[in-house]
Structures are given as C-alpha cells and as structure tokens.
C-alpha cells in the first residue's frame, strides 16, 4: 500500500531548520516509540510535506526540504502586533504569570479564528505579540521512515483524525 489520500500513515522523522548562522538545528524528533500518525490529505501538515511522501510505502525512507512557501509561509512583519494590556485581563488568570516573554497564548481574532501568539515584549500598557507560525519563513528539512500505511476507516474519515493506536481515543 502506498502513501496516498485517505490512508493512515505512521512515520518517524527528524525536522531540522537553519538557525540564524545558517547551521542546521534539529528542532523535533519523532521516534518509533511514539510515531506520528495522520490521515494523508487531511492532516493539516504542510502541503510540501504531504507531496514529498506521496507514493512511498512502508519501509521507505525520505529526506527532503520544504521551502517556506510550501510550508508555513513567509515570515509576516504585520503579524507582529501591539495589544493593550487590558485585552489580557481575565479574572481566572494571573496576569503576571500569563504575561511572560516567550509565552504562547491562544487568542481569537475579529473573525473568530483561533490564533496562537507568542509574547515578544511587554511594555507599560502594551504587549507585543507575534502571530507568525514558529516555522514561518523557515526551510524545513525532514528525514525519516514510513512505518506503516493502511486505509482509513469510514469513521476516521468522518472525524478527520486517526483512531486506535497513535490516534484519538473517544470515550
């Protein structure tokens, strides 16, 4: 069986990106102890990643680079925004704990879309947040192995995610 749309794929990989000096920096490793499972074609993974492994079979290895435009897009300066501190006032949350440089905070924009912003800087009345994906503008180098390929069940396709081993368990 091959990696193609609506098949459940299990794989291992390492992801490396160039750091500020252009050296390769491994940022994520998925091993056989805890492989990544996903349904090909509806995984939410970058298109460039899915396109590269399409047609591979269990046991095949891969080694490729995904350019930003096929990954998480270019870095967008306009995605760095100043928000008034009052936006973060919430009786359930300790503002001092929440507002730490580096914290990633889930937020909702005017259109009701969920976004994750990272705090870049905190000033007296303003919090500067970066809503770029952490891998925006980065060339991503993936190397790994396809462990298994099987057809997704009707239920998995209806739910949009893998069930059973490596997947979402419903109670």
PDB file of C-alpha atoms in Angstrom, residues 13-18 24-28 49 62-67 135 138-144:
ATOM      1  CA  UNK A  13      11.161  11.812  11.312  1.00  0.00           C
ATOM      2  CA  UNK A  14      13.574  14.440  12.410  1.00  0.00           C
ATOM      3  CA  UNK A  15      12.913  18.057  11.498  1.00  0.00           C
ATOM      4  CA  UNK A  16      15.781  20.483  11.223  1.00  0.00           C
ATOM      5  CA  UNK A  17      15.795  24.145  10.292  1.00  0.00           C
ATOM      6  CA  UNK A  18      18.661  26.561   9.664  1.00  0.00           C
ATOM      7  CA  UNK A  24      21.275  23.129  10.842  1.00  0.00           C
ATOM      8  CA  UNK A  25      19.372  22.866  14.084  1.00  0.00           C
ATOM      9  CA  UNK A  26      17.254  19.775  14.856  1.00  0.00           C
ATOM     10  CA  UNK A  27      14.031  21.072  16.400  1.00  0.00           C
ATOM     11  CA  UNK A  28      11.839  17.976  16.531  1.00  0.00           C
ATOM     12  CA  UNK A  49       5.431  17.640   3.297  1.00  0.00           C
ATOM     13  CA  UNK A  62      12.608  10.040   2.952  1.00  0.00           C
ATOM     14  CA  UNK A  63      14.917  13.008   3.085  1.00  0.00           C
ATOM     15  CA  UNK A  64      13.767  16.346   1.678  1.00  0.00           C
ATOM     16  CA  UNK A  65      13.471  20.062   2.297  1.00  0.00           C
ATOM     17  CA  UNK A  66      10.220  22.042   2.258  1.00  0.00           C
ATOM     18  CA  UNK A  67      10.513  25.699   1.250  1.00  0.00           C
ATOM     19  CA  UNK A 135       8.304  27.819  11.439  1.00  0.00           C
ATOM     20  CA  UNK A 138      11.992  28.621   7.630  1.00  0.00           C
ATOM     21  CA  UNK A 139      13.261  25.962   5.256  1.00  0.00           C
ATOM     22  CA  UNK A 140      12.276  22.690   6.892  1.00  0.00           C
ATOM     23  CA  UNK A 141      14.410  19.614   6.328  1.00  0.00           C
ATOM     24  CA  UNK A 142      12.684  16.306   7.061  1.00  0.00           C
ATOM     25  CA  UNK A 143      14.372  12.900   7.195  1.00  0.00           C
ATOM     26  CA  UNK A 144      12.576   9.756   8.281  1.00  0.00           C
TER      27      UNK A 144
END
